[in-house]
Tab-separated table of C-alpha atoms in Angstrom:
chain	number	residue	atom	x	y	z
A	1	UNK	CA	-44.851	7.978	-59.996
A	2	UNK	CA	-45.322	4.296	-58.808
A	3	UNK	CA	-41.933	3.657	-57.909
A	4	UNK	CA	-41.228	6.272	-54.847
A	5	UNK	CA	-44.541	5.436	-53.329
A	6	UNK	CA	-43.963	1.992	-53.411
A	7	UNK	CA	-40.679	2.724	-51.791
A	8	UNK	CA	-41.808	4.526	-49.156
A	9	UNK	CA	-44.530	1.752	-48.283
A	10	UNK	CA	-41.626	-0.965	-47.901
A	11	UNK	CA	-40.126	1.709	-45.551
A	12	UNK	CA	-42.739	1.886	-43.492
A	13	UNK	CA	-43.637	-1.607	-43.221
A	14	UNK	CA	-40.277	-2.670	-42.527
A	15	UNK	CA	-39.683	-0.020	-39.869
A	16	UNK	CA	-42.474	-1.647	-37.439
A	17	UNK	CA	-40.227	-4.568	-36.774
A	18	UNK	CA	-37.232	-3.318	-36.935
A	19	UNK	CA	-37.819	-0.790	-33.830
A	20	UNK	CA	-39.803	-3.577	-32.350
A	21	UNK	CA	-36.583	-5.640	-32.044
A	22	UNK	CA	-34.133	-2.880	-31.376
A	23	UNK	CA	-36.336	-1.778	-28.228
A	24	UNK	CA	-37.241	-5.130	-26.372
A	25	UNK	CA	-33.101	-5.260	-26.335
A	26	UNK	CA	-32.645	-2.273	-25.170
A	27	UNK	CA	-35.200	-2.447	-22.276
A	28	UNK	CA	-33.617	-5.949	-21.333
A	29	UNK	CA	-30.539	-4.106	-20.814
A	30	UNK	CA	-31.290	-0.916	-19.202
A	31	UNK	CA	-32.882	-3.467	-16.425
A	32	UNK	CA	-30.139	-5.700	-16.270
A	33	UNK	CA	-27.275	-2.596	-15.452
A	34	UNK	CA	-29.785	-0.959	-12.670
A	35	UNK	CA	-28.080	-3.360	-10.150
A	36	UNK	CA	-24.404	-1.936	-11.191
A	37	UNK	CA	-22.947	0.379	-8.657
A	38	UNK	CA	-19.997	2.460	-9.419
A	39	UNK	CA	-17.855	4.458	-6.925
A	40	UNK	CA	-15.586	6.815	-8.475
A	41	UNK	CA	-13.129	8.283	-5.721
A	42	UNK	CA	-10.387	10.866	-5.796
A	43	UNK	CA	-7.943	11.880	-2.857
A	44	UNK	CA	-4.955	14.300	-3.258
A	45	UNK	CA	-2.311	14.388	-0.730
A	46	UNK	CA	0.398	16.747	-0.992
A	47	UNK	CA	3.426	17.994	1.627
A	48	UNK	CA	5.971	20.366	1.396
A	49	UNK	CA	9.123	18.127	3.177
A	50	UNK	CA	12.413	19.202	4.505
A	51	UNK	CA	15.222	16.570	4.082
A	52	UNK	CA	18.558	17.376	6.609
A	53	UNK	CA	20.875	14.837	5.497
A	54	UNK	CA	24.171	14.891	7.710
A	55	UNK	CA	26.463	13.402	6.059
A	56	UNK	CA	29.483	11.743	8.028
A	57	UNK	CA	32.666	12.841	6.253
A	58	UNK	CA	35.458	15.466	6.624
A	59	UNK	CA	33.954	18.714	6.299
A	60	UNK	CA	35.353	21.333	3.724
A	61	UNK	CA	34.300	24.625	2.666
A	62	UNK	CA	35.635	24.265	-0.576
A	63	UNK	CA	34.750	21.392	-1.823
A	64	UNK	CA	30.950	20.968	-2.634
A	65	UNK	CA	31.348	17.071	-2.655
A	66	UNK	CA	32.599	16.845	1.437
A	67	UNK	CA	29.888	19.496	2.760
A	68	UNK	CA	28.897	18.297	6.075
A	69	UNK	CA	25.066	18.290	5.073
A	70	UNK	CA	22.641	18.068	2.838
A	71	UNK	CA	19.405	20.399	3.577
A	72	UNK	CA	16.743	21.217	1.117
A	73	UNK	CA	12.807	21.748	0.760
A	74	UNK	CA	10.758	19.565	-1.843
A	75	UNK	CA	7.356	19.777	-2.869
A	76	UNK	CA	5.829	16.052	-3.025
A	77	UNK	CA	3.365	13.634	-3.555
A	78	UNK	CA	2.674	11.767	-0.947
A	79	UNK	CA	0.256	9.040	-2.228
A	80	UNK	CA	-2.286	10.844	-4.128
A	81	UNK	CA	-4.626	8.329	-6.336
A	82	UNK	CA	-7.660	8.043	-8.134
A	83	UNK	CA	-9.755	5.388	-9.137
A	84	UNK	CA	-13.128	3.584	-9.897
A	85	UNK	CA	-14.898	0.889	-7.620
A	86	UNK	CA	-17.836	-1.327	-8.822
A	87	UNK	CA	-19.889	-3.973	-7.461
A	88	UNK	CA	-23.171	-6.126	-9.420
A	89	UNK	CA	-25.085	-8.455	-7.849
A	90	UNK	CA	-25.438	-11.969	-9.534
A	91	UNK	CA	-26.674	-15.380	-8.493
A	92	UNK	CA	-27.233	-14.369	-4.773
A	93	UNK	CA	-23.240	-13.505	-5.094
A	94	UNK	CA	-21.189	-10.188	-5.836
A	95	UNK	CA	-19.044	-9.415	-8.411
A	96	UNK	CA	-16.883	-6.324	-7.929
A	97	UNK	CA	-13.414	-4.685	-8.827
A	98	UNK	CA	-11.319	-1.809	-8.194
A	99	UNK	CA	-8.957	0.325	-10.882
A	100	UNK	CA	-7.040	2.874	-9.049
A	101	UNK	CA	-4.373	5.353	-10.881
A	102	UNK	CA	-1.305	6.747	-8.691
A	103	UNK	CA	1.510	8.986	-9.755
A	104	UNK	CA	5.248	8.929	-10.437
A	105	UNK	CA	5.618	12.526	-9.412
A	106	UNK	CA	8.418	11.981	-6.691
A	107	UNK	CA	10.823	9.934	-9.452
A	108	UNK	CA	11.968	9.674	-12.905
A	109	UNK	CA	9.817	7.123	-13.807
A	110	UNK	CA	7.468	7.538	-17.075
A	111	UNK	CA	4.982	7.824	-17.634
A	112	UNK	CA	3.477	10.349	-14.845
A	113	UNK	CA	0.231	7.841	-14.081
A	114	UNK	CA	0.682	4.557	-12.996
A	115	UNK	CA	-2.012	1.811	-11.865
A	116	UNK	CA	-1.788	0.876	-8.197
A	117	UNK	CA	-4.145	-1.190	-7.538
A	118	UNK	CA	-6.352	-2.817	-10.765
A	119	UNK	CA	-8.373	-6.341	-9.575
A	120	UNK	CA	-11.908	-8.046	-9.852
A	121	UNK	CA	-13.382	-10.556	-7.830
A	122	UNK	CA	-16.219	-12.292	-6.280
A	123	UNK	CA	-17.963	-12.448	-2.997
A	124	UNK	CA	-19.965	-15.716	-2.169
A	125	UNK	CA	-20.926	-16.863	1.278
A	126	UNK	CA	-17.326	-18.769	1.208
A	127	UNK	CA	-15.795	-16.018	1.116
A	128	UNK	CA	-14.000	-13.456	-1.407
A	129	UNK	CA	-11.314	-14.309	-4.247
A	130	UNK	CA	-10.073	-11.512	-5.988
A	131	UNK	CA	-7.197	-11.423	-9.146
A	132	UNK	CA	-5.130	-8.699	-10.477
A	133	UNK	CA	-2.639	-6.313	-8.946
A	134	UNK	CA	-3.467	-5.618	-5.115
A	135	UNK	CA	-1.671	-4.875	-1.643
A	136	UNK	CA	-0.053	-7.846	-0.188
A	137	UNK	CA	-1.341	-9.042	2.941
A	138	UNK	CA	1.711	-8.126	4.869
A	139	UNK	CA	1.745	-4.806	3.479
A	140	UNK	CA	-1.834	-4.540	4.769
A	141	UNK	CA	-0.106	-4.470	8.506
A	142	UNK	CA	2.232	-2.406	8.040
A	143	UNK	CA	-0.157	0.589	9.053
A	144	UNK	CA	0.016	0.048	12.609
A	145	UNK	CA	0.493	3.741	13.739
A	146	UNK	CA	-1.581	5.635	10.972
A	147	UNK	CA	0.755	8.115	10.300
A	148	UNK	CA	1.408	10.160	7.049
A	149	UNK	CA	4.475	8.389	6.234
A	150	UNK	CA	6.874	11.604	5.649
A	151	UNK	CA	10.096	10.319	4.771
A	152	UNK	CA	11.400	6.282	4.508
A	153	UNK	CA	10.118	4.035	8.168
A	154	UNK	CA	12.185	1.467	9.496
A	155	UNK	CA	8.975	-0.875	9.918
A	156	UNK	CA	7.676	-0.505	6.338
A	157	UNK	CA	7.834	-3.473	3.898
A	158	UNK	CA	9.874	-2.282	1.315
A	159	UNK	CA	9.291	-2.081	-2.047
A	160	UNK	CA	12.499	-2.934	-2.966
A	161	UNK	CA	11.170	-6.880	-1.742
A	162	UNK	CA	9.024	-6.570	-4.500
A	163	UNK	CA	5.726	-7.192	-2.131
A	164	UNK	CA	3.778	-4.345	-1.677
A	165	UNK	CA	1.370	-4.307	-4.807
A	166	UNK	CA	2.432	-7.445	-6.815
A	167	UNK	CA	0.686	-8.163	-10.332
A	168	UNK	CA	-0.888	-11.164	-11.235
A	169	UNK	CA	-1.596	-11.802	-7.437
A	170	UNK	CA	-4.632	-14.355	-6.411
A	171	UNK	CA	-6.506	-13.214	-2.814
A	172	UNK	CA	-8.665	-15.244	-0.814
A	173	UNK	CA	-10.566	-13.180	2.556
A	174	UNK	CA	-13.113	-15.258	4.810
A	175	UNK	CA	-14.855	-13.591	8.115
A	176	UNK	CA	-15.573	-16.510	10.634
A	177	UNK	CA	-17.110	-14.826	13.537
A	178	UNK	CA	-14.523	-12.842	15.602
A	179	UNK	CA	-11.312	-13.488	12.853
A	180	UNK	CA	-10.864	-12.747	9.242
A	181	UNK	CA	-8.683	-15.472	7.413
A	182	UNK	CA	-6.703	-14.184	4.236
A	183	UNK	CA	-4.343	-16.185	1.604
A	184	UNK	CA	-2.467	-15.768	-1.009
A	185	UNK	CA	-0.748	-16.665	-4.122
A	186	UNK	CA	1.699	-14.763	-6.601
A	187	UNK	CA	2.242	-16.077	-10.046
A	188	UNK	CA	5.282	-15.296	-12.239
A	189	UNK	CA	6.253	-12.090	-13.131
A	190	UNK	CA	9.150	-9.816	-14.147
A	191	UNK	CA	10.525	-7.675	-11.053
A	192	UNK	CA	10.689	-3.921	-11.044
A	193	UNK	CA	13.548	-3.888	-9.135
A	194	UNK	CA	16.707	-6.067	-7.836
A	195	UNK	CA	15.661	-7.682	-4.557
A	196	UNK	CA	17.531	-6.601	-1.632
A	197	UNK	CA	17.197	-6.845	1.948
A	198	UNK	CA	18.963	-3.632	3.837
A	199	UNK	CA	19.732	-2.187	7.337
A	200	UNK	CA	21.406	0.984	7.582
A	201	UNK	CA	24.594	0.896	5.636
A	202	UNK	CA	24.416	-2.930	4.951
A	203	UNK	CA	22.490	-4.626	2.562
A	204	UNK	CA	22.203	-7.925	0.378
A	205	UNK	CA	21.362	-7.613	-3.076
A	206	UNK	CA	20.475	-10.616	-4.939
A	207	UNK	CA	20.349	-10.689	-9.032
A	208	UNK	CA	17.459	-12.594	-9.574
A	209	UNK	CA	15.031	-10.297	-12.229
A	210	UNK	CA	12.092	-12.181	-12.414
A	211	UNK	CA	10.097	-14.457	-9.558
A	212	UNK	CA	8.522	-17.644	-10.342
A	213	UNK	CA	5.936	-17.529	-7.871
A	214	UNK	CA	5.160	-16.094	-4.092
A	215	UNK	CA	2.450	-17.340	-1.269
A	216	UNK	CA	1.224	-15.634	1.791
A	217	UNK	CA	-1.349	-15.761	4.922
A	218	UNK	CA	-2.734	-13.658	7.134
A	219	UNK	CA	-5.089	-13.708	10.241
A	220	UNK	CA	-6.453	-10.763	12.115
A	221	UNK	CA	-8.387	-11.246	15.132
A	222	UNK	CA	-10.831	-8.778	16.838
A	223	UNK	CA	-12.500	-10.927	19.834
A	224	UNK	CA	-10.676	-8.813	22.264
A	225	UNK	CA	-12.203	-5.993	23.774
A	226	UNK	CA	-10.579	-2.665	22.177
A	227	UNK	CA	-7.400	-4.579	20.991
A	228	UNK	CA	-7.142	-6.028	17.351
A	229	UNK	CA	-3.989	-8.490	16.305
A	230	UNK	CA	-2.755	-9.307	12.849
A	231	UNK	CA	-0.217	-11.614	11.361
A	232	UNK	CA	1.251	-12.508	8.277
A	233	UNK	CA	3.399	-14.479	6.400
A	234	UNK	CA	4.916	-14.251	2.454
A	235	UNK	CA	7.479	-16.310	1.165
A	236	UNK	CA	8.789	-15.215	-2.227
A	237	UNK	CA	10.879	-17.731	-4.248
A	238	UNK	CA	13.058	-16.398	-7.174
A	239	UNK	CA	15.390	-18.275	-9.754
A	240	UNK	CA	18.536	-18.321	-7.947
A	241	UNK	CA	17.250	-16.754	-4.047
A	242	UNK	CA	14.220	-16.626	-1.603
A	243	UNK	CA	12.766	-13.942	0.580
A	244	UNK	CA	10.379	-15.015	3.544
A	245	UNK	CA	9.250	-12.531	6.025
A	246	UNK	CA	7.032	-12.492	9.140
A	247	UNK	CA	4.995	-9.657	10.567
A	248	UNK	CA	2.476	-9.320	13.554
A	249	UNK	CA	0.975	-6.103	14.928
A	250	UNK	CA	-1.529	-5.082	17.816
A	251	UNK	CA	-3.536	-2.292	18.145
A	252	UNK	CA	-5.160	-1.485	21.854
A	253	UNK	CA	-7.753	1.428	22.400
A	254	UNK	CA	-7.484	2.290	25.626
A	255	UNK	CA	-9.671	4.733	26.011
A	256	UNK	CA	-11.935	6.812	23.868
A	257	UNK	CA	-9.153	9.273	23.038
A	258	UNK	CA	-5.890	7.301	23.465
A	259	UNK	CA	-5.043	3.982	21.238
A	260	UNK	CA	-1.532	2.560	21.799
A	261	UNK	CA	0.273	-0.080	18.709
A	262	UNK	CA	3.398	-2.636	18.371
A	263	UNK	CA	4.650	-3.922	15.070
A	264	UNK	CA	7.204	-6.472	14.962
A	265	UNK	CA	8.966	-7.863	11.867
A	266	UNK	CA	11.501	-10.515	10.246
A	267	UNK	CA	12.861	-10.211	7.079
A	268	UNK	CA	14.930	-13.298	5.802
A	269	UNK	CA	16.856	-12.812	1.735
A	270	UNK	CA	19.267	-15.741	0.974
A	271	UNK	CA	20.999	-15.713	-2.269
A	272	UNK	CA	21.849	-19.282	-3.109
A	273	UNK	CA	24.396	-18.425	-6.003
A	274	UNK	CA	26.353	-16.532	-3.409
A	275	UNK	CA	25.619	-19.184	-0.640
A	276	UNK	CA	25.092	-16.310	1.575
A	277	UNK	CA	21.797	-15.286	3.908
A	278	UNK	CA	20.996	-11.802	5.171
A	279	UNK	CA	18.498	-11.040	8.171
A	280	UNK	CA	16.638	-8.033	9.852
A	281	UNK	CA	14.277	-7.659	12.902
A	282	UNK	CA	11.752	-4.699	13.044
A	283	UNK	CA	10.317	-3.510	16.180
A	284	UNK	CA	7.580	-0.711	16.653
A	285	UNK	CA	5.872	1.011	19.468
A	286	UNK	CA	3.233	3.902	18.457
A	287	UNK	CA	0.385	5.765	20.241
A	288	UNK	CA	-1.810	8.278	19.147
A	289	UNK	CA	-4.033	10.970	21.186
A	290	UNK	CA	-7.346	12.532	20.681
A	291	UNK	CA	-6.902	16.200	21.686
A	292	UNK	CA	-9.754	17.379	20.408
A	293	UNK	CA	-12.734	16.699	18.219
A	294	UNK	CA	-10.967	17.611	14.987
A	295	UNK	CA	-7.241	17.398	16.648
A	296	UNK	CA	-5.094	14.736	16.934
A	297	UNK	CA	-1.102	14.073	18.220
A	298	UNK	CA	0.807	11.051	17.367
A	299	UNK	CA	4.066	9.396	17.748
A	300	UNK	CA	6.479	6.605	17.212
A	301	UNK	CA	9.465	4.867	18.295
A	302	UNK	CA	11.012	1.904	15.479
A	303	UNK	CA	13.866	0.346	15.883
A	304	UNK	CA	15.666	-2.333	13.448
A	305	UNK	CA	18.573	-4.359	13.259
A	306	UNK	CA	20.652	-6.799	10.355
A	307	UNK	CA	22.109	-9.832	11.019
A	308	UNK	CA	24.456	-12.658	9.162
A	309	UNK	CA	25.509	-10.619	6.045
A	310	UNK	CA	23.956	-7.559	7.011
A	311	UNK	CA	25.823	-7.598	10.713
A	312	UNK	CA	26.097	-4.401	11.979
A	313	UNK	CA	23.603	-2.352	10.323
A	314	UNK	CA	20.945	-0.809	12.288
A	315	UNK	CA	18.336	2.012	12.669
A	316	UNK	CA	16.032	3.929	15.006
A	317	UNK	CA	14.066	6.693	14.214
A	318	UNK	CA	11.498	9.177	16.133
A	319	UNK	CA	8.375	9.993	15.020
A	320	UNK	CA	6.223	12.700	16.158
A	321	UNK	CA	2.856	14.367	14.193
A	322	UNK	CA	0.144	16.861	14.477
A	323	UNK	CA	-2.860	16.875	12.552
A	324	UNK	CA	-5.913	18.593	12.045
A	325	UNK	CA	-9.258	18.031	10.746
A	326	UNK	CA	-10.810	20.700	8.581
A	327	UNK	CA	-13.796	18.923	7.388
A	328	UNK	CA	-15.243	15.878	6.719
A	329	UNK	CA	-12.818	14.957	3.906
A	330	UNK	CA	-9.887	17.080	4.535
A	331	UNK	CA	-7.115	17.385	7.128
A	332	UNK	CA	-3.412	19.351	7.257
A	333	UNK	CA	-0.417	17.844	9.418
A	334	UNK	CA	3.140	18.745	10.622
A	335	UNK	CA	4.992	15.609	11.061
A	336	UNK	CA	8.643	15.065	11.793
A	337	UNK	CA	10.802	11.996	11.134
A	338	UNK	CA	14.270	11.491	12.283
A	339	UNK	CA	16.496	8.194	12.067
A	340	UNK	CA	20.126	7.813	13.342
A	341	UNK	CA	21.892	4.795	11.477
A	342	UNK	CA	25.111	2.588	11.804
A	343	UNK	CA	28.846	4.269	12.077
A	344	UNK	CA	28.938	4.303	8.566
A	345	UNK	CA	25.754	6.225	7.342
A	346	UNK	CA	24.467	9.134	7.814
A	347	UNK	CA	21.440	10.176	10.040
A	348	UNK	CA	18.963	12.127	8.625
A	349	UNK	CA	15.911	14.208	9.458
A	350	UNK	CA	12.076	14.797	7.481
A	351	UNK	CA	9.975	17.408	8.229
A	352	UNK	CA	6.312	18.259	6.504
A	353	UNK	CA	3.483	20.308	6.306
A	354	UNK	CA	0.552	18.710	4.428
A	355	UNK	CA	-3.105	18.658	3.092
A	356	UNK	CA	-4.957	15.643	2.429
A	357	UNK	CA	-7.930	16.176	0.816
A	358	UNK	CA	-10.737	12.890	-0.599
A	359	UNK	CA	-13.461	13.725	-3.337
């Protein structure tokens, strides 16, 4: 009868401390997380597009291969994401991060998630340095007209360059007053796809598969009244070839309803096995007007052009939109898209009617 009431004694003396050192632990942590903020966000964007591809051959009724265009309606995806962002407060400085999921839903890519954007870094009064994958700087100015982006842009970076959300990028962002200085440095990677530079019906592919390491700067400047101006810079250096590109945009609000943009671009891709060099210039004018308090109209005219191995293509393209504000968080659009090419490709037209919608 000794033995379970001796038992039971050890039990409860050894319990005491036990809890005691569990719980002192436990309250030491609860405190230190309170600081933690996380930001989970959501925004689904969706369009129904029409694609009018006129193709420029001989046209024949019976054979489905020379048909004189190409017309169809396509449910897409038209950037929808999803993500986490975080932020903690240490030292007088702030850590914080950002993991952001996209989809492959418009291609044949597996699996249907993939990461966009997936980075941490630190804010000090130096500044901000942030690691991981990220939007290049340049890519950053590409959104000069603030449009939904139906169909392919002559202006846009392409991801083809292997530059719009590079892995295994380093960021640095400092605010001084009226400017905001950004750099920064790609390491090594393996490339998604062949770099190419293209115009039209010309292009210059180069075979490089990998790059050994990228750098780029930016500056935008607001000290203007109602105008803001950004520039950019990346160089990319590969194996056996070298991209460099240079982008600037402005942005003027001239009144409360009306704000007017230009975009300018140069793309440079030489291929040093092939001892050739291909070129293109971008050029962008875009205004958008306030109709209303929940209505908007917008337009844009782009314009682009190749040079040395790429001679002779070129580009233009019209853009005109229509969108709508149903609530805080939600808007639909009607935007159209239509880009004439070289003599030897063929123009095509985008239409859409979408619904953007942010949780």
């Amino acid at each position: 009868m000794k033995q379970p009431l001796t038992l039971l004694s050890i039990a409860l003396l050894t319990s005491i401390p036990v809890a005691y050192s569990i719980e002192q632990p436990l309250k030491a942590f609860k405190k230190s997380i309170v600081p933690l903020k996380i930001t989970p966000y959501a925004s689904l964007r969706v369009s129904g597009v029409y694609q009018d591809k006129q193709e420029k051959v001989p046209y024949s009724p019976l054979d489905p291969a020379k048909q004189g265009d190409d017309k169809r309606w396509e449910l897409k995806d038209n950037a929808s994401k999803a993500g986490i962002k975080f932020s903690y407060p240490l030292a007088g400085h702030k850590l914080y991060g950002r993991f952001e999921l996209g989809t492959n839903a418009n291609s044949d890519y597996s699996p249907f998630f993939k990461i966009r954007q997936a980075y941490m870094g630190i804010k000090t009064q130096w500044g901000s340095l942030q690691y991981g994958q990220q939007n290049a700087i340049v890519k950053n100015y590409d959104d000069f007209d603030r449009s939904h982006r139906v169909g392919a842009s002559v202006h846009l970076t392409k991801d083809e360059l292997n530059t719009k959300r590079p892995e295994q990028t380093l960021q640095y962002h400092y605010n001084a007053d009226d400017f905001r200085l950004s750099a920064q440095y790609n390491f090594a990677r393996q490339l998604d796809s062949l770099p190419q530079l293209r115009v039209g019906s010309q292009r210059l592919r180069v075979s490089d598969t990998e790059l050994d390491y990228g750098v780029g700067y930016g500056v935008t400047y607001r000290g203007l009244k109602h105008i803001e101006l950004e520039a950019g810079y990346q160089n990319n250096q590969y194996p056996n070839a070298k991209y460099y590109t240079n982008v600037a945009s402005a942005k003027w609000k001239v009144s409360r309803d009306l704000q007017l943009s230009a975009y300018g671009a140069q793309h440079v891709l030489e291929d040093h096995l092939k001892g050739e060099s291909a070129e293109s210039r971008h050029y962008a004018l875009g205004a958008r007007y306030q109709l209303f308090d929940n209505h908007r109209v917008y337009g844009s005219l782009e314009y682009a052009k190749g040079y040395q191995a790429i001679e002779g293509g070129k580009q233009r393209a019209v853009v005109l939109g229509n969108d709508y504000k149903l609530g805080q968080n939600k808007h639909v659009y009607v935007e159209m898209r239509k880009r004439y090419f070289d003599a030897d490709k063929a123009d095509d037209l985008s239409a859409a009617v979408g619904i953007n919608m942010s949780f």
